[in-house]
Amino acid sequence: MKVRTTCGLFFLVFMTSSGLWAQAVDDFESVTVNWSEEIFEGGATMVALGFLSVAMVMFTVERLWFLRRSRFVPEALLTSVDKALRGEGADAGLSLCRKSNTPLGDALELLIEHHHAGPDTAYTLAGDEAMRRMEAEERKAAPLAVIAGLAPLLGLLGTMIGMIEAFKLVEVFGDEGGASLLAGSISKALITTAGGLVIALPSLMFYHLARHRTGTISDALEQALTRAHTRWILSPEGPLSATPSQEAGDAAQA
């Protein structure tokens, strides 16, 4: 008997709570938010957030379009310069590097120009040039980080201003407006915080994506430079390696 009574009570409570939950869901679905109206009623803060969103889109498109491996480490450049060095000499290789107008071309140009200074010196100069170019590209993604940090603070500022205005309305009208007046004012104030977060989240994501792409390109650039240094200078058959006659001449001059 006790088991039946317990099961019956549980079933009754479950059906009652299910009915209340279904009614709550129906009531929630009946409430619609006009987001465009809320955004326009956000005030001057939403205008500033709108400018930040446009800037975020512009910087994101520029970084994702520009940060491509082919712009920094063209695959065919190393092969073409290698053929030119072995077939026509250092001047032909330098000409190809200068025409490429890429970070890899600039680094290879220094590697060829200063190979007489020694393998370590030439590689250090070329590596420093490549590192400077990639650090400059990494700094170009900084505006996305600034937007990601500024947007939530600006949204919070708009919310604080809206809350102050909401409580001023309550102070002026007292109980005449009731809770609906306060709730409506607070709802308009909170839209700025939501807008700031909507802008900050993709900005932060694209900032780290741009940094990741920069790091990947930097690794590829370093690998290409190492291959060129090994093939041209360190290898005995390399076009820029010191031959026995050259080494003897350098020793005699010393």
PDB file of C-alpha atoms in Angstrom:
ATOM      1  CA  MET A   1       0.000   0.000   0.000  1.00  0.00           C
ATOM      2  CA  LYS A   2       2.814   2.417   0.913  1.00  0.00           C
ATOM      3  CA  VAL A   3       4.582   1.711  -2.365  1.00  0.00           C
ATOM      4  CA  ARG A   4       1.432   2.409  -4.357  1.00  0.00           C
ATOM      5  CA  THR A   5       0.810   5.614  -2.435  1.00  0.00           C
ATOM      6  CA  THR A   6       4.376   6.790  -3.003  1.00  0.00           C
ATOM      7  CA  CYS A   7       4.210   5.999  -6.716  1.00  0.00           C
ATOM      8  CA  GLY A   8       0.902   7.795  -6.983  1.00  0.00           C
ATOM      9  CA  LEU A   9       2.234  10.893  -5.292  1.00  0.00           C
ATOM     10  CA  PHE A  10       5.325  10.860  -7.458  1.00  0.00           C
ATOM     11  CA  PHE A  11       3.200  10.543 -10.598  1.00  0.00           C
ATOM     12  CA  LEU A  12       0.956  13.391  -9.474  1.00  0.00           C
ATOM     13  CA  VAL A  13       3.919  15.673  -8.725  1.00  0.00           C
ATOM     14  CA  PHE A  14       5.539  14.759 -12.041  1.00  0.00           C
ATOM     15  CA  MET A  15       2.431  15.534 -14.059  1.00  0.00           C
ATOM     16  CA  THR A  16       1.892  18.794 -12.187  1.00  0.00           C
ATOM     17  CA  SER A  17       5.490  19.939 -12.691  1.00  0.00           C
ATOM     18  CA  SER A  18       5.356  18.901 -16.354  1.00  0.00           C
ATOM     19  CA  GLY A  19       2.256  20.974 -16.854  1.00  0.00           C
ATOM     20  CA  LEU A  20       3.823  23.988 -15.168  1.00  0.00           C
ATOM     21  CA  TRP A  21       7.020  23.568 -17.212  1.00  0.00           C
ATOM     22  CA  ALA A  22       5.039  23.347 -20.455  1.00  0.00           C
ATOM     23  CA  GLN A  23       3.107  26.466 -19.506  1.00  0.00           C
ATOM     24  CA  ALA A  24       6.349  28.287 -18.685  1.00  0.00           C
ATOM     25  CA  VAL A  25       7.813  27.259 -22.037  1.00  0.00           C
ATOM     26  CA  ASP A  26       4.704  28.507 -23.836  1.00  0.00           C
ATOM     27  CA  ASP A  27       4.901  31.805 -21.969  1.00  0.00           C
ATOM     28  CA  PHE A  28       8.620  32.125 -22.784  1.00  0.00           C
ATOM     29  CA  GLU A  29       8.026  31.452 -26.458  1.00  0.00           C
ATOM     30  CA  SER A  30       5.292  34.069 -26.519  1.00  0.00           C
ATOM     31  CA  VAL A  31       7.822  36.715 -25.408  1.00  0.00           C
ATOM     32  CA  THR A  32       9.790  38.046 -28.373  1.00  0.00           C
ATOM     33  CA  VAL A  33      12.660  40.503 -28.301  1.00  0.00           C
ATOM     34  CA  ASN A  34      13.059  43.034 -31.082  1.00  0.00           C
ATOM     35  CA  TRP A  35      16.852  43.052 -31.173  1.00  0.00           C
ATOM     36  CA  SER A  36      17.126  45.771 -33.784  1.00  0.00           C
ATOM     37  CA  GLU A  37      15.005  48.073 -31.663  1.00  0.00           C
ATOM     38  CA  GLU A  38      17.019  47.220 -28.562  1.00  0.00           C
ATOM     39  CA  ILE A  39      20.275  47.970 -30.369  1.00  0.00           C
ATOM     40  CA  PHE A  40      19.072  51.350 -31.602  1.00  0.00           C
ATOM     41  CA  GLU A  41      17.861  52.241 -28.117  1.00  0.00           C
ATOM     42  CA  GLY A  42      21.289  51.443 -26.653  1.00  0.00           C
ATOM     43  CA  GLY A  43      22.342  55.044 -27.093  1.00  0.00           C
ATOM     44  CA  ALA A  44      25.697  56.543 -27.983  1.00  0.00           C
ATOM     45  CA  THR A  45      27.554  53.539 -26.556  1.00  0.00           C
ATOM     46  CA  MET A  46      26.062  51.294 -29.224  1.00  0.00           C
ATOM     47  CA  VAL A  47      27.279  53.731 -31.867  1.00  0.00           C
ATOM     48  CA  ALA A  48      30.830  53.419 -30.523  1.00  0.00           C
ATOM     49  CA  LEU A  49      30.465  49.631 -30.413  1.00  0.00           C
ATOM     50  CA  GLY A  50      29.279  49.741 -34.004  1.00  0.00           C
ATOM     51  CA  PHE A  51      32.507  51.470 -35.046  1.00  0.00           C
ATOM     52  CA  LEU A  52      34.488  48.851 -33.117  1.00  0.00           C
ATOM     53  CA  SER A  53      32.643  46.055 -34.899  1.00  0.00           C
ATOM     54  CA  VAL A  54      33.443  47.578 -38.293  1.00  0.00           C
ATOM     55  CA  ALA A  55      37.108  47.931 -37.307  1.00  0.00           C
ATOM     56  CA  MET A  56      37.150  44.330 -36.091  1.00  0.00           C
ATOM     57  CA  VAL A  57      35.823  43.062 -39.408  1.00  0.00           C
ATOM     58  CA  MET A  58      38.325  45.151 -41.392  1.00  0.00           C
ATOM     59  CA  PHE A  59      41.362  44.026 -39.390  1.00  0.00           C
ATOM     60  CA  THR A  60      40.208  40.410 -39.451  1.00  0.00           C
ATOM     61  CA  VAL A  61      39.713  40.313 -43.206  1.00  0.00           C
ATOM     62  CA  GLU A  62      43.060  42.038 -43.799  1.00  0.00           C
ATOM     63  CA  ARG A  63      44.983  39.648 -41.533  1.00  0.00           C
ATOM     64  CA  LEU A  64      43.352  36.468 -42.800  1.00  0.00           C
ATOM     65  CA  TRP A  65      43.816  37.549 -46.419  1.00  0.00           C
ATOM     66  CA  PHE A  66      47.400  38.744 -46.061  1.00  0.00           C
ATOM     67  CA  LEU A  67      48.786  36.027 -43.776  1.00  0.00           C
ATOM     68  CA  ARG A  68      49.244  33.382 -46.421  1.00  0.00           C
ATOM     69  CA  ARG A  69      52.319  31.233 -46.753  1.00  0.00           C
ATOM     70  CA  SER A  70      52.722  32.003 -50.456  1.00  0.00           C
ATOM     71  CA  ARG A  71      53.218  35.713 -49.645  1.00  0.00           C
ATOM     72  CA  PHE A  72      56.063  35.033 -47.236  1.00  0.00           C
ATOM     73  CA  VAL A  73      57.636  31.705 -48.195  1.00  0.00           C
ATOM     74  CA  PRO A  74      57.034  31.057 -51.925  1.00  0.00           C
ATOM     75  CA  GLU A  75      57.861  27.457 -52.666  1.00  0.00           C
ATOM     76  CA  ALA A  76      59.346  28.110 -56.108  1.00  0.00           C
ATOM     77  CA  LEU A  77      61.741  30.858 -54.971  1.00  0.00           C
ATOM     78  CA  LEU A  78      64.222  28.587 -53.213  1.00  0.00           C
ATOM     79  CA  THR A  79      64.396  26.247 -56.210  1.00  0.00           C
ATOM     80  CA  SER A  80      64.782  29.036 -58.764  1.00  0.00           C
ATOM     81  CA  VAL A  81      67.498  30.797 -56.746  1.00  0.00           C
ATOM     82  CA  ASP A  82      69.346  27.504 -56.293  1.00  0.00           C
ATOM     83  CA  LYS A  83      69.352  26.922 -60.071  1.00  0.00           C
ATOM     84  CA  ALA A  84      70.504  30.485 -60.714  1.00  0.00           C
ATOM     85  CA  LEU A  85      73.369  30.217 -58.220  1.00  0.00           C
ATOM     86  CA  ARG A  86      74.606  26.939 -59.659  1.00  0.00           C
ATOM     87  CA  GLY A  87      74.189  27.983 -63.271  1.00  0.00           C
ATOM     88  CA  GLU A  88      74.858  31.732 -63.484  1.00  0.00           C
ATOM     89  CA  GLY A  89      76.431  32.717 -60.168  1.00  0.00           C
ATOM     90  CA  ALA A  90      75.647  34.865 -57.146  1.00  0.00           C
ATOM     91  CA  ASP A  91      74.528  37.940 -59.119  1.00  0.00           C
ATOM     92  CA  ALA A  92      71.720  35.998 -60.786  1.00  0.00           C
ATOM     93  CA  GLY A  93      70.570  34.630 -57.431  1.00  0.00           C
ATOM     94  CA  LEU A  94      70.588  38.112 -55.894  1.00  0.00           C
ATOM     95  CA  SER A  95      68.513  39.438 -58.778  1.00  0.00           C
ATOM     96  CA  LEU A  96      65.822  36.801 -58.207  1.00  0.00           C
ATOM     97  CA  CYS A  97      65.750  37.473 -54.463  1.00  0.00           C
ATOM     98  CA  ARG A  98      65.268  41.212 -54.998  1.00  0.00           C
ATOM     99  CA  LYS A  99      62.501  40.683 -57.538  1.00  0.00           C
ATOM    100  CA  SER A 100      60.510  38.414 -55.204  1.00  0.00           C
ATOM    101  CA  ASN A 101      59.933  41.196 -52.634  1.00  0.00           C
ATOM    102  CA  THR A 102      59.137  38.656 -49.899  1.00  0.00           C
ATOM    103  CA  PRO A 103      60.619  38.005 -46.432  1.00  0.00           C
ATOM    104  CA  LEU A 104      62.229  34.824 -47.755  1.00  0.00           C
ATOM    105  CA  GLY A 105      63.731  36.735 -50.665  1.00  0.00           C
ATOM    106  CA  ASP A 106      65.171  39.403 -48.362  1.00  0.00           C
ATOM    107  CA  ALA A 107      66.644  36.780 -46.038  1.00  0.00           C
ATOM    108  CA  LEU A 108      68.184  34.829 -48.921  1.00  0.00           C
ATOM    109  CA  GLU A 109      69.600  38.055 -50.318  1.00  0.00           C
ATOM    110  CA  LEU A 110      71.493  38.683 -47.075  1.00  0.00           C
ATOM    111  CA  LEU A 111      72.609  35.068 -46.970  1.00  0.00           C
ATOM    112  CA  ILE A 112      74.116  35.341 -50.461  1.00  0.00           C
ATOM    113  CA  GLU A 113      75.616  38.802 -49.992  1.00  0.00           C
ATOM    114  CA  HIS A 114      77.412  37.987 -46.728  1.00  0.00           C
ATOM    115  CA  HIS A 115      78.417  34.372 -47.302  1.00  0.00           C
ATOM    116  CA  HIS A 116      82.073  35.494 -47.440  1.00  0.00           C
ATOM    117  CA  ALA A 117      81.809  36.646 -43.813  1.00  0.00           C
ATOM    118  CA  GLY A 118      81.439  33.056 -42.669  1.00  0.00           C
ATOM    119  CA  PRO A 119      78.595  30.532 -42.428  1.00  0.00           C
ATOM    120  CA  ASP A 120      77.514  31.553 -38.943  1.00  0.00           C
ATOM    121  CA  THR A 121      77.574  35.282 -39.628  1.00  0.00           C
ATOM    122  CA  ALA A 122      75.621  34.977 -42.867  1.00  0.00           C
ATOM    123  CA  TYR A 123      72.979  32.773 -41.272  1.00  0.00           C
ATOM    124  CA  THR A 124      72.646  35.092 -38.280  1.00  0.00           C
ATOM    125  CA  LEU A 125      72.125  38.159 -40.471  1.00  0.00           C
ATOM    126  CA  ALA A 126      69.545  36.392 -42.629  1.00  0.00           C
ATOM    127  CA  GLY A 127      67.744  34.964 -39.600  1.00  0.00           C
ATOM    128  CA  ASP A 128      67.573  38.360 -37.903  1.00  0.00           C
ATOM    129  CA  GLU A 129      66.048  39.904 -41.019  1.00  0.00           C
ATOM    130  CA  ALA A 130      63.429  37.158 -41.209  1.00  0.00           C
ATOM    131  CA  MET A 131      62.622  37.550 -37.508  1.00  0.00           C
ATOM    132  CA  ARG A 132      62.184  41.328 -37.831  1.00  0.00           C
ATOM    133  CA  ARG A 133      59.781  40.902 -40.727  1.00  0.00           C
ATOM    134  CA  MET A 134      57.646  38.367 -38.883  1.00  0.00           C
ATOM    135  CA  GLU A 135      57.604  40.406 -35.669  1.00  0.00           C
ATOM    136  CA  ALA A 136      56.300  43.341 -37.685  1.00  0.00           C
ATOM    137  CA  GLU A 137      53.511  41.150 -39.055  1.00  0.00           C
ATOM    138  CA  GLU A 138      52.653  39.912 -35.565  1.00  0.00           C
ATOM    139  CA  ARG A 139      52.317  43.492 -34.312  1.00  0.00           C
ATOM    140  CA  LYS A 140      49.753  44.194 -37.021  1.00  0.00           C
ATOM    141  CA  ALA A 141      47.325  41.866 -35.236  1.00  0.00           C
ATOM    142  CA  ALA A 142      47.489  43.942 -32.040  1.00  0.00           C
ATOM    143  CA  PRO A 143      44.398  46.071 -32.912  1.00  0.00           C
ATOM    144  CA  LEU A 144      42.255  42.932 -32.645  1.00  0.00           C
ATOM    145  CA  ALA A 145      43.500  42.419 -29.087  1.00  0.00           C
ATOM    146  CA  VAL A 146      42.783  46.073 -28.298  1.00  0.00           C
ATOM    147  CA  ILE A 147      39.227  45.720 -29.634  1.00  0.00           C
ATOM    148  CA  ALA A 148      38.743  42.506 -27.632  1.00  0.00           C
ATOM    149  CA  GLY A 149      39.722  44.323 -24.448  1.00  0.00           C
ATOM    150  CA  LEU A 150      37.980  47.624 -25.172  1.00  0.00           C
ATOM    151  CA  ALA A 151      34.568  46.348 -26.326  1.00  0.00           C
ATOM    152  CA  PRO A 152      33.464  44.728 -23.011  1.00  0.00           C
ATOM    153  CA  LEU A 153      34.619  47.758 -21.019  1.00  0.00           C
ATOM    154  CA  LEU A 154      32.744  50.092 -23.329  1.00  0.00           C
ATOM    155  CA  GLY A 155      29.667  47.888 -23.077  1.00  0.00           C
ATOM    156  CA  LEU A 156      29.919  47.894 -19.287  1.00  0.00           C
ATOM    157  CA  LEU A 157      30.201  51.665 -19.299  1.00  0.00           C
ATOM    158  CA  GLY A 158      27.019  51.889 -21.339  1.00  0.00           C
ATOM    159  CA  THR A 159      25.287  49.561 -18.895  1.00  0.00           C
ATOM    160  CA  MET A 160      26.335  51.680 -15.926  1.00  0.00           C
ATOM    161  CA  ILE A 161      25.048  54.818 -17.633  1.00  0.00           C
ATOM    162  CA  GLY A 162      21.781  53.077 -18.426  1.00  0.00           C
ATOM    163  CA  MET A 163      21.389  51.830 -14.845  1.00  0.00           C
ATOM    164  CA  ILE A 164      21.928  55.328 -13.503  1.00  0.00           C
ATOM    165  CA  GLU A 165      19.255  56.633 -15.869  1.00  0.00           C
ATOM    166  CA  ALA A 166      16.915  53.804 -14.860  1.00  0.00           C
ATOM    167  CA  PHE A 167      17.162  54.586 -11.149  1.00  0.00           C
ATOM    168  CA  LYS A 168      16.721  58.272 -11.919  1.00  0.00           C
ATOM    169  CA  LEU A 169      13.416  57.398 -13.584  1.00  0.00           C
ATOM    170  CA  VAL A 170      12.354  55.506 -10.485  1.00  0.00           C
ATOM    171  CA  GLU A 171      13.368  58.490  -8.376  1.00  0.00           C
ATOM    172  CA  VAL A 172      11.287  60.842 -10.520  1.00  0.00           C
ATOM    173  CA  PHE A 173       8.171  58.715 -11.054  1.00  0.00           C
ATOM    174  CA  GLY A 174       8.299  56.681  -7.857  1.00  0.00           C
ATOM    175  CA  ASP A 175       5.765  53.848  -7.741  1.00  0.00           C
ATOM    176  CA  GLU A 176       3.770  55.196 -10.687  1.00  0.00           C
ATOM    177  CA  GLY A 177       5.876  53.372 -13.260  1.00  0.00           C
ATOM    178  CA  GLY A 178       6.168  50.204 -11.220  1.00  0.00           C
ATOM    179  CA  ALA A 179       8.482  47.352 -11.984  1.00  0.00           C
ATOM    180  CA  SER A 180       7.805  47.530 -15.721  1.00  0.00           C
ATOM    181  CA  LEU A 181       9.446  50.957 -15.986  1.00  0.00           C
ATOM    182  CA  LEU A 182      12.553  49.775 -14.128  1.00  0.00           C
ATOM    183  CA  ALA A 183      12.737  46.475 -16.014  1.00  0.00           C
ATOM    184  CA  GLY A 184      12.455  48.194 -19.391  1.00  0.00           C
ATOM    185  CA  SER A 185      15.208  50.661 -18.560  1.00  0.00           C
ATOM    186  CA  ILE A 186      17.505  47.942 -17.247  1.00  0.00           C
ATOM    187  CA  SER A 187      16.875  45.828 -20.350  1.00  0.00           C
ATOM    188  CA  LYS A 188      17.962  48.716 -22.564  1.00  0.00           C
ATOM    189  CA  ALA A 189      21.039  49.242 -20.401  1.00  0.00           C
ATOM    190  CA  LEU A 190      22.158  45.611 -20.531  1.00  0.00           C
ATOM    191  CA  ILE A 191      22.119  45.511 -24.343  1.00  0.00           C
ATOM    192  CA  THR A 192      25.405  47.427 -24.416  1.00  0.00           C
ATOM    193  CA  THR A 193      27.175  44.770 -22.345  1.00  0.00           C
ATOM    194  CA  ALA A 194      25.820  42.076 -24.628  1.00  0.00           C
ATOM    195  CA  GLY A 195      26.990  44.028 -27.669  1.00  0.00           C
ATOM    196  CA  GLY A 196      30.463  44.457 -26.200  1.00  0.00           C
ATOM    197  CA  LEU A 197      30.776  40.731 -25.544  1.00  0.00           C
ATOM    198  CA  VAL A 198      29.516  39.868 -29.031  1.00  0.00           C
ATOM    199  CA  ILE A 199      32.307  42.004 -30.492  1.00  0.00           C
ATOM    200  CA  ALA A 200      35.016  40.915 -28.027  1.00  0.00           C
ATOM    201  CA  LEU A 201      34.642  37.148 -28.454  1.00  0.00           C
ATOM    202  CA  PRO A 202      35.326  36.956 -32.227  1.00  0.00           C
ATOM    203  CA  SER A 203      38.005  39.647 -31.930  1.00  0.00           C
ATOM    204  CA  LEU A 204      39.902  37.566 -29.394  1.00  0.00           C
ATOM    205  CA  MET A 205      39.467  34.420 -31.468  1.00  0.00           C
ATOM    206  CA  PHE A 206      40.720  36.040 -34.677  1.00  0.00           C
ATOM    207  CA  TYR A 207      43.627  37.650 -32.817  1.00  0.00           C
ATOM    208  CA  HIS A 208      44.917  34.278 -31.675  1.00  0.00           C
ATOM    209  CA  LEU A 209      44.237  32.826 -35.114  1.00  0.00           C
ATOM    210  CA  ALA A 210      46.355  35.555 -36.703  1.00  0.00           C
ATOM    211  CA  ARG A 211      49.158  34.931 -34.212  1.00  0.00           C
ATOM    212  CA  HIS A 212      48.988  31.212 -34.922  1.00  0.00           C
ATOM    213  CA  ARG A 213      49.281  31.827 -38.654  1.00  0.00           C
ATOM    214  CA  THR A 214      52.212  34.159 -38.077  1.00  0.00           C
ATOM    215  CA  GLY A 215      53.972  31.528 -36.003  1.00  0.00           C
ATOM    216  CA  THR A 216      53.356  28.858 -38.633  1.00  0.00           C
ATOM    217  CA  ILE A 217      54.765  31.091 -41.361  1.00  0.00           C
ATOM    218  CA  SER A 218      57.769  31.938 -39.163  1.00  0.00           C
ATOM    219  CA  ASP A 219      58.534  28.236 -38.754  1.00  0.00           C
ATOM    220  CA  ALA A 220      58.274  27.676 -42.506  1.00  0.00           C
ATOM    221  CA  LEU A 221      60.534  30.663 -43.169  1.00  0.00           C
ATOM    222  CA  GLU A 222      63.145  29.381 -40.721  1.00  0.00           C
ATOM    223  CA  GLN A 223      63.063  25.916 -42.291  1.00  0.00           C
ATOM    224  CA  ALA A 224      63.522  27.334 -45.812  1.00  0.00           C
ATOM    225  CA  LEU A 225      66.405  29.501 -44.649  1.00  0.00           C
ATOM    226  CA  THR A 226      68.073  26.542 -42.942  1.00  0.00           C
ATOM    227  CA  ARG A 227      67.767  24.439 -46.100  1.00  0.00           C
ATOM    228  CA  ALA A 228      69.324  27.206 -48.182  1.00  0.00           C
ATOM    229  CA  HIS A 229      72.170  27.688 -45.695  1.00  0.00           C
ATOM    230  CA  THR A 230      72.881  23.956 -45.635  1.00  0.00           C
ATOM    231  CA  ARG A 231      72.763  23.465 -49.425  1.00  0.00           C
ATOM    232  CA  TRP A 232      74.626  26.581 -50.505  1.00  0.00           C
ATOM    233  CA  ILE A 233      77.209  27.247 -47.781  1.00  0.00           C
ATOM    234  CA  LEU A 234      77.689  24.246 -45.511  1.00  0.00           C
ATOM    235  CA  SER A 235      77.621  21.608 -48.233  1.00  0.00           C
ATOM    236  CA  PRO A 236      81.026  21.077 -49.968  1.00  0.00           C
ATOM    237  CA  GLU A 237      79.214  21.008 -53.340  1.00  0.00           C
ATOM    238  CA  GLY A 238      77.233  24.162 -52.578  1.00  0.00           C
ATOM    239  CA  PRO A 239      77.535  27.151 -54.923  1.00  0.00           C
ATOM    240  CA  LEU A 240      78.547  29.460 -52.038  1.00  0.00           C
ATOM    241  CA  SER A 241      80.780  27.070 -50.114  1.00  0.00           C
ATOM    242  CA  ALA A 242      84.488  27.863 -49.773  1.00  0.00           C
ATOM    243  CA  THR A 243      86.581  25.803 -52.182  1.00  0.00           C
ATOM    244  CA  PRO A 244      90.092  24.571 -51.197  1.00  0.00           C
ATOM    245  CA  SER A 245      91.701  27.218 -53.435  1.00  0.00           C
ATOM    246  CA  GLN A 246      89.614  29.955 -51.836  1.00  0.00           C
ATOM    247  CA  GLU A 247      90.476  28.745 -48.354  1.00  0.00           C
ATOM    248  CA  ALA A 248      94.184  28.716 -49.259  1.00  0.00           C
ATOM    249  CA  GLY A 249      93.925  32.252 -50.641  1.00  0.00           C
ATOM    250  CA  ASP A 250      92.124  33.479 -47.535  1.00  0.00           C
ATOM    251  CA  ALA A 251      94.780  31.852 -45.340  1.00  0.00           C
ATOM    252  CA  ALA A 252      97.577  33.506 -47.372  1.00  0.00           C
ATOM    253  CA  GLN A 253      95.906  36.909 -47.067  1.00  0.00           C
ATOM    254  CA  ALA A 254      95.540  36.407 -43.319  1.00  0.00           C
TER     255      ALA A 254
END
